[in-house]
Amino acid sequence: MSEIGLVIAIALPISLILAGLVWLGRRQQNQQSQRLQARGIKQSAEDLLEALEFVIQMDNFREVQLLVLERVGQLYALYAQALPKADSKQNEGLFDPEPYKQRIEEGKGNRRVFKSDRELRLARRYIGRILKTLTLMQKRRELSEAALLEYRRYLRLTLLEREVDTYTAQGDVAADRGDVITATNYYKAAKKLLIEFDLQYPEKNERIRELSQRTAALYNGERINTSENLAAQLSKEFDAEHSPFGIPANPLEKRKF
């Protein structure tokens, strides 16, 4: 019996230690899984916030911007909830919506043209991201179907107008330097966007006629009417290198972390 007792006396502590190590390993694994899930939520929040920042610069539709800001806040709250308890205190107050609300209320966004084709692609990506978010909010009944249709129409029209204005401005710049072929291609690109756009709105046909007149003027040797001064906006410098939120005013600028 003494030998059995000795074996038990030795084996029991070892078993307890092994069980403790297994429990600790599983706990760490669960925490790592929680961190990975939380990181994905945080990335979604940051991506949406970046899109919101761009839209704030581009336009002044407060209703949509405030709605998207509310969703960003929800995502950051979900991120904090998904973290292990040991990490939650370190991320308290991670997101403050007030500076964004103030910027939205100021309503200074008025980007008529984009600086480059790459910025155009970024704009499409940002608008697409916001439209996807609004669709998800409608599915969760956080947004009515009528409001979703209104917002979707507005955002798509806004993006179209900016694209058409950008190509028109680039065409005007090429026309001013006598590059007829390049100017024609830009006008055709703008016209193609309008023709293929599946929504009708009052100014659509007028814009198509205007672009046709610009193209005709190139080959007739006439002076193109640039009274809207879109071309001048291509050469404007940004008012500040960075926004009040630390995000570059020029979305093409690489961030420094």
mmCIF file of C-alpha atoms in Angstrom:
data_model
loop_
_atom_site.group_PDB
_atom_site.id
_atom_site.type_symbol
_atom_site.label_atom_id
_atom_site.label_comp_id
_atom_site.label_asym_id
_atom_site.label_seq_id
_atom_site.Cartn_x
_atom_site.Cartn_y
_atom_site.Cartn_z
ATOM 1 C CA MET A 1 0.000 0.000 0.000
ATOM 2 C CA SER A 2 2.822 2.308 0.722
ATOM 3 C CA GLU A 3 4.127 1.940 -2.829
ATOM 4 C CA ILE A 4 0.665 2.669 -4.273
ATOM 5 C CA GLY A 5 0.337 5.652 -2.007
ATOM 6 C CA LEU A 6 3.727 6.899 -3.112
ATOM 7 C CA VAL A 7 2.747 6.591 -6.777
ATOM 8 C CA ILE A 8 -0.481 8.467 -6.125
ATOM 9 C CA ALA A 9 1.363 11.123 -4.158
ATOM 10 C CA ILE A 10 3.700 11.685 -7.087
ATOM 11 C CA ALA A 11 1.164 11.294 -9.929
ATOM 12 C CA LEU A 12 -1.566 13.507 -8.483
ATOM 13 C CA PRO A 13 0.437 16.756 -8.419
ATOM 14 C CA ILE A 14 1.794 16.006 -11.893
ATOM 15 C CA SER A 15 -1.757 15.416 -13.172
ATOM 16 C CA LEU A 16 -2.930 18.670 -11.618
ATOM 17 C CA ILE A 17 -0.029 20.544 -13.194
ATOM 18 C CA LEU A 18 -0.745 19.017 -16.626
ATOM 19 C CA ALA A 19 -4.449 19.810 -16.294
ATOM 20 C CA GLY A 20 -3.555 23.377 -15.375
ATOM 21 C CA LEU A 21 -1.278 23.694 -18.386
ATOM 22 C CA VAL A 22 -4.004 22.346 -20.691
ATOM 23 C CA TRP A 23 -6.528 24.817 -19.217
ATOM 24 C CA LEU A 24 -4.068 27.685 -19.596
ATOM 25 C CA GLY A 25 -3.310 26.707 -23.199
ATOM 26 C CA ARG A 26 -6.989 26.585 -24.094
ATOM 27 C CA ARG A 27 -7.575 29.921 -22.397
ATOM 28 C CA GLN A 28 -4.762 31.542 -24.353
ATOM 29 C CA GLN A 29 -6.072 29.976 -27.550
ATOM 30 C CA ASN A 30 -9.554 31.356 -26.884
ATOM 31 C CA GLN A 31 -8.119 34.796 -26.165
ATOM 32 C CA GLN A 32 -6.133 34.724 -29.394
ATOM 33 C CA SER A 33 -9.250 33.730 -31.303
ATOM 34 C CA GLN A 34 -11.129 36.625 -29.675
ATOM 35 C CA ARG A 35 -8.349 39.044 -30.618
ATOM 36 C CA LEU A 36 -8.403 37.899 -34.241
ATOM 37 C CA GLN A 37 -12.182 38.306 -34.419
ATOM 38 C CA ALA A 38 -11.957 41.719 -32.771
ATOM 39 C CA ARG A 39 -9.200 42.755 -35.180
ATOM 40 C CA GLY A 40 -11.468 41.974 -38.135
ATOM 41 C CA ILE A 41 -14.234 44.133 -36.648
ATOM 42 C CA LYS A 42 -11.781 46.962 -36.019
ATOM 43 C CA GLN A 43 -10.531 46.767 -39.608
ATOM 44 C CA SER A 44 -14.121 47.072 -40.860
ATOM 45 C CA ALA A 45 -14.615 50.125 -38.640
ATOM 46 C CA GLU A 46 -11.417 51.752 -39.901
ATOM 47 C CA ASP A 47 -12.268 51.040 -43.542
ATOM 48 C CA LEU A 48 -15.733 52.549 -43.151
ATOM 49 C CA LEU A 49 -14.319 55.548 -41.291
ATOM 50 C CA GLU A 50 -11.859 56.137 -44.136
ATOM 51 C CA ALA A 51 -14.737 56.044 -46.628
ATOM 52 C CA LEU A 52 -16.726 58.454 -44.456
ATOM 53 C CA GLU A 53 -13.793 60.860 -44.281
ATOM 54 C CA PHE A 54 -13.599 60.902 -48.068
ATOM 55 C CA VAL A 55 -17.349 61.520 -48.439
ATOM 56 C CA ILE A 56 -17.187 64.370 -45.895
ATOM 57 C CA GLN A 57 -14.607 66.043 -48.121
ATOM 58 C CA MET A 58 -16.582 65.326 -51.285
ATOM 59 C CA ASP A 59 -20.105 66.408 -50.389
ATOM 60 C CA ASN A 60 -22.465 67.793 -47.724
ATOM 61 C CA PHE A 61 -25.209 65.181 -47.441
ATOM 62 C CA ARG A 62 -25.351 65.248 -43.631
ATOM 63 C CA GLU A 63 -28.115 62.664 -43.302
ATOM 64 C CA VAL A 64 -26.067 59.897 -44.888
ATOM 65 C CA GLN A 65 -22.823 60.973 -43.240
ATOM 66 C CA LEU A 66 -24.312 60.965 -39.741
ATOM 67 C CA LEU A 67 -25.871 57.567 -40.385
ATOM 68 C CA VAL A 68 -22.537 56.121 -41.483
ATOM 69 C CA LEU A 69 -20.813 57.729 -38.495
ATOM 70 C CA GLU A 70 -23.337 56.017 -36.223
ATOM 71 C CA ARG A 71 -22.470 52.671 -37.832
ATOM 72 C CA VAL A 72 -18.752 53.339 -37.332
ATOM 73 C CA GLY A 73 -19.440 53.902 -33.635
ATOM 74 C CA GLN A 74 -21.365 50.616 -33.470
ATOM 75 C CA LEU A 75 -18.456 48.748 -35.026
ATOM 76 C CA TYR A 76 -15.963 50.185 -32.561
ATOM 77 C CA ALA A 77 -18.312 49.199 -29.710
ATOM 78 C CA LEU A 78 -18.512 45.666 -31.123
ATOM 79 C CA TYR A 79 -14.732 45.613 -31.340
ATOM 80 C CA ALA A 80 -14.415 46.475 -27.645
ATOM 81 C CA GLN A 81 -16.960 43.788 -26.723
ATOM 82 C CA ALA A 82 -15.172 41.136 -28.799
ATOM 83 C CA LEU A 83 -11.839 41.682 -27.055
ATOM 84 C CA PRO A 84 -10.767 39.518 -24.095
ATOM 85 C CA LYS A 85 -11.462 41.201 -20.766
ATOM 86 C CA ALA A 86 -7.744 41.607 -20.202
ATOM 87 C CA ASP A 87 -7.512 43.843 -23.285
ATOM 88 C CA SER A 88 -10.759 45.788 -22.963
ATOM 89 C CA LYS A 89 -9.451 48.449 -20.570
ATOM 90 C CA GLN A 90 -6.599 49.304 -22.929
ATOM 91 C CA ASN A 91 -9.101 50.171 -25.675
ATOM 92 C CA GLU A 92 -11.540 52.306 -23.700
ATOM 93 C CA GLY A 93 -12.328 55.555 -25.510
ATOM 94 C CA LEU A 94 -10.777 54.254 -28.725
ATOM 95 C CA PHE A 95 -13.224 56.190 -30.943
ATOM 96 C CA ASP A 96 -14.589 59.679 -30.382
ATOM 97 C CA PRO A 97 -17.341 60.630 -32.870
ATOM 98 C CA GLU A 98 -17.601 64.284 -31.806
ATOM 99 C CA PRO A 99 -14.870 65.707 -34.107
ATOM 100 C CA TYR A 100 -16.537 63.968 -37.049
ATOM 101 C CA LYS A 101 -19.972 65.270 -36.091
ATOM 102 C CA GLN A 102 -18.557 68.780 -35.925
ATOM 103 C CA ARG A 103 -16.965 68.436 -39.351
ATOM 104 C CA ILE A 104 -20.183 67.064 -40.830
ATOM 105 C CA GLU A 105 -22.208 69.933 -39.366
ATOM 106 C CA GLU A 106 -19.758 72.460 -40.803
ATOM 107 C CA GLY A 107 -20.589 71.091 -44.266
ATOM 108 C CA LYS A 108 -17.456 72.248 -46.060
ATOM 109 C CA GLY A 109 -17.186 69.304 -48.436
ATOM 110 C CA ASN A 110 -17.270 70.417 -52.064
ATOM 111 C CA ARG A 111 -14.975 68.343 -54.267
ATOM 112 C CA ARG A 112 -16.132 68.887 -57.852
ATOM 113 C CA VAL A 113 -13.240 67.017 -59.460
ATOM 114 C CA PHE A 114 -10.731 64.339 -58.524
ATOM 115 C CA LYS A 115 -7.008 64.817 -58.962
ATOM 116 C CA SER A 116 -6.251 61.625 -60.869
ATOM 117 C CA ASP A 117 -7.648 58.387 -62.244
ATOM 118 C CA ARG A 118 -6.373 56.636 -59.131
ATOM 119 C CA GLU A 119 -8.372 58.988 -56.928
ATOM 120 C CA LEU A 120 -11.393 58.229 -59.085
ATOM 121 C CA ARG A 121 -10.939 54.535 -58.352
ATOM 122 C CA LEU A 122 -10.662 55.294 -54.657
ATOM 123 C CA ALA A 123 -13.896 57.285 -54.804
ATOM 124 C CA ARG A 124 -15.705 54.352 -56.435
ATOM 125 C CA ARG A 125 -14.363 52.024 -53.746
ATOM 126 C CA TYR A 126 -15.411 54.340 -50.902
ATOM 127 C CA ILE A 127 -18.890 54.923 -52.281
ATOM 128 C CA GLY A 128 -19.278 51.166 -52.847
ATOM 129 C CA ARG A 129 -18.246 50.520 -49.243
ATOM 130 C CA ILE A 130 -20.825 52.979 -47.928
ATOM 131 C CA LEU A 131 -23.572 51.574 -50.152
ATOM 132 C CA LYS A 132 -22.773 48.068 -48.868
ATOM 133 C CA THR A 133 -22.985 49.328 -45.282
ATOM 134 C CA LEU A 134 -26.343 51.008 -45.897
ATOM 135 C CA THR A 135 -27.672 47.801 -47.473
ATOM 136 C CA LEU A 136 -26.627 45.799 -44.398
ATOM 137 C CA MET A 137 -28.270 48.380 -42.135
ATOM 138 C CA GLN A 138 -31.498 48.070 -44.139
ATOM 139 C CA LYS A 139 -31.415 44.271 -43.777
ATOM 140 C CA ARG A 140 -31.104 44.720 -40.011
ATOM 141 C CA ARG A 141 -34.083 47.111 -40.166
ATOM 142 C CA GLU A 142 -31.931 49.985 -38.940
ATOM 143 C CA LEU A 143 -32.844 51.810 -42.148
ATOM 144 C CA SER A 144 -36.063 51.800 -44.155
ATOM 145 C CA GLU A 145 -36.103 50.510 -47.716
ATOM 146 C CA ALA A 146 -37.341 53.892 -48.976
ATOM 147 C CA ALA A 147 -34.452 55.684 -47.272
ATOM 148 C CA LEU A 148 -31.972 53.159 -48.670
ATOM 149 C CA LEU A 149 -33.240 53.738 -52.213
ATOM 150 C CA GLU A 150 -33.036 57.507 -51.749
ATOM 151 C CA TYR A 151 -29.506 57.379 -50.341
ATOM 152 C CA ARG A 152 -28.336 54.910 -52.978
ATOM 153 C CA ARG A 153 -29.676 57.090 -55.770
ATOM 154 C CA TYR A 154 -28.096 60.222 -54.312
ATOM 155 C CA LEU A 155 -24.682 58.632 -53.783
ATOM 156 C CA ARG A 156 -24.606 57.080 -57.243
ATOM 157 C CA LEU A 157 -25.628 60.363 -58.884
ATOM 158 C CA THR A 158 -23.063 62.285 -56.846
ATOM 159 C CA LEU A 159 -20.292 59.912 -57.863
ATOM 160 C CA LEU A 160 -21.386 60.061 -61.510
ATOM 161 C CA GLU A 161 -21.354 63.863 -61.521
ATOM 162 C CA ARG A 162 -17.873 63.930 -59.995
ATOM 163 C CA GLU A 163 -16.596 61.419 -62.557
ATOM 164 C CA VAL A 164 -18.114 63.331 -65.468
ATOM 165 C CA ASP A 165 -16.803 66.652 -64.132
ATOM 166 C CA THR A 166 -13.323 65.156 -63.708
ATOM 167 C CA TYR A 167 -13.147 63.781 -67.242
ATOM 168 C CA THR A 168 -14.594 67.033 -68.610
ATOM 169 C CA ALA A 169 -11.993 69.066 -66.732
ATOM 170 C CA GLN A 170 -9.192 66.804 -67.969
ATOM 171 C CA GLY A 171 -10.531 67.237 -71.499
ATOM 172 C CA ASP A 172 -10.589 71.020 -71.102
ATOM 173 C CA VAL A 173 -6.963 71.012 -69.923
ATOM 174 C CA ALA A 174 -5.931 68.934 -72.949
ATOM 175 C CA ALA A 175 -7.932 71.228 -75.258
ATOM 176 C CA ASP A 176 -6.228 74.337 -73.824
ATOM 177 C CA ARG A 177 -2.834 72.915 -74.719
ATOM 178 C CA GLY A 178 -4.014 71.943 -78.210
ATOM 179 C CA ASP A 179 -4.090 68.170 -77.656
ATOM 180 C CA VAL A 180 -7.268 67.421 -79.629
ATOM 181 C CA ILE A 181 -7.017 63.614 -79.482
ATOM 182 C CA THR A 182 -6.571 63.456 -75.702
ATOM 183 C CA ALA A 183 -9.347 65.989 -75.131
ATOM 184 C CA THR A 184 -11.692 64.041 -77.406
ATOM 185 C CA ASN A 185 -10.987 60.814 -75.514
ATOM 186 C CA TYR A 186 -11.775 62.440 -72.163
ATOM 187 C CA TYR A 187 -15.021 63.919 -73.486
ATOM 188 C CA LYS A 188 -15.983 60.537 -74.942
ATOM 189 C CA ALA A 189 -15.246 58.849 -71.609
ATOM 190 C CA ALA A 190 -17.489 61.335 -69.791
ATOM 191 C CA LYS A 191 -20.232 60.940 -72.376
ATOM 192 C CA LYS A 192 -20.011 57.138 -72.172
ATOM 193 C CA LEU A 193 -20.503 57.266 -68.395
ATOM 194 C CA LEU A 194 -23.667 59.318 -68.837
ATOM 195 C CA ILE A 195 -25.115 57.175 -71.612
ATOM 196 C CA GLU A 196 -24.507 53.896 -69.766
ATOM 197 C CA PHE A 197 -25.762 55.179 -66.409
ATOM 198 C CA ASP A 198 -28.998 53.316 -65.657
ATOM 199 C CA LEU A 199 -30.739 56.112 -63.735
ATOM 200 C CA GLN A 200 -32.485 59.046 -65.380
ATOM 201 C CA TYR A 201 -32.235 62.572 -64.021
ATOM 202 C CA PRO A 202 -33.094 65.986 -65.512
ATOM 203 C CA GLU A 203 -29.548 67.149 -66.313
ATOM 204 C CA LYS A 204 -28.408 63.935 -67.997
ATOM 205 C CA ASN A 205 -29.356 64.749 -71.614
ATOM 206 C CA GLU A 206 -28.117 68.309 -71.255
ATOM 207 C CA ARG A 207 -24.715 67.083 -70.082
ATOM 208 C CA ILE A 208 -24.509 64.703 -73.054
ATOM 209 C CA ARG A 209 -25.297 67.549 -75.475
ATOM 210 C CA GLU A 210 -22.730 69.771 -73.787
ATOM 211 C CA LEU A 211 -20.010 67.153 -74.207
ATOM 212 C CA SER A 212 -20.950 66.676 -77.859
ATOM 213 C CA GLN A 213 -20.629 70.437 -78.370
ATOM 214 C CA ARG A 214 -17.214 70.406 -76.690
ATOM 215 C CA THR A 215 -16.040 67.642 -79.018
ATOM 216 C CA ALA A 216 -17.374 69.453 -82.089
ATOM 217 C CA ALA A 217 -15.703 72.689 -80.995
ATOM 218 C CA LEU A 218 -12.331 70.944 -80.925
ATOM 219 C CA TYR A 219 -12.477 70.171 -84.635
ATOM 220 C CA ASN A 220 -14.085 73.478 -85.609
ATOM 221 C CA GLY A 221 -11.316 75.488 -83.998
ATOM 222 C CA GLU A 222 -13.742 77.156 -81.602
ATOM 223 C CA ARG A 223 -12.956 78.242 -78.058
ATOM 224 C CA ILE A 224 -14.447 75.824 -75.530
ATOM 225 C CA ASN A 225 -16.627 77.413 -72.904
ATOM 226 C CA THR A 226 -15.058 76.662 -69.539
ATOM 227 C CA SER A 227 -17.172 79.054 -67.489
ATOM 228 C CA GLU A 228 -17.656 76.418 -64.783
ATOM 229 C CA ASN A 229 -13.884 76.587 -64.308
ATOM 230 C CA LEU A 230 -13.618 72.851 -63.735
ATOM 231 C CA ALA A 231 -10.155 72.751 -65.250
ATOM 232 C CA ALA A 232 -8.870 75.228 -62.672
ATOM 233 C CA GLN A 233 -9.955 72.903 -59.869
ATOM 234 C CA LEU A 234 -7.608 70.204 -61.111
ATOM 235 C CA SER A 235 -4.617 72.376 -60.255
ATOM 236 C CA LYS A 236 -5.860 73.576 -56.864
ATOM 237 C CA GLU A 237 -3.763 72.573 -53.921
ATOM 238 C CA PHE A 238 -5.397 71.093 -50.862
ATOM 239 C CA ASP A 239 -5.993 73.644 -48.101
ATOM 240 C CA ALA A 240 -4.220 71.453 -45.542
ATOM 241 C CA GLU A 241 -1.902 68.502 -45.683
ATOM 242 C CA HIS A 242 -4.029 66.585 -43.206
ATOM 243 C CA SER A 243 -7.572 66.712 -41.909
ATOM 244 C CA PRO A 244 -8.326 67.500 -38.244
ATOM 245 C CA PHE A 245 -8.533 63.747 -37.699
ATOM 246 C CA GLY A 246 -4.970 63.026 -38.803
ATOM 247 C CA ILE A 247 -6.095 61.557 -42.127
ATOM 248 C CA PRO A 248 -4.294 62.981 -45.181
ATOM 249 C CA ALA A 249 -6.393 65.551 -47.019
ATOM 250 C CA ASN A 250 -5.060 63.969 -50.200
ATOM 251 C CA PRO A 251 -6.181 60.320 -50.137
ATOM 252 C CA LEU A 252 -3.262 59.419 -52.401
ATOM 253 C CA GLU A 253 -0.762 60.401 -49.719
ATOM 254 C CA LYS A 254 0.754 57.504 -47.799
ATOM 255 C CA ARG A 255 -0.003 57.549 -44.111
ATOM 256 C CA LYS A 256 2.783 57.630 -41.553
ATOM 257 C CA PHE A 257 2.305 55.494 -38.488
#
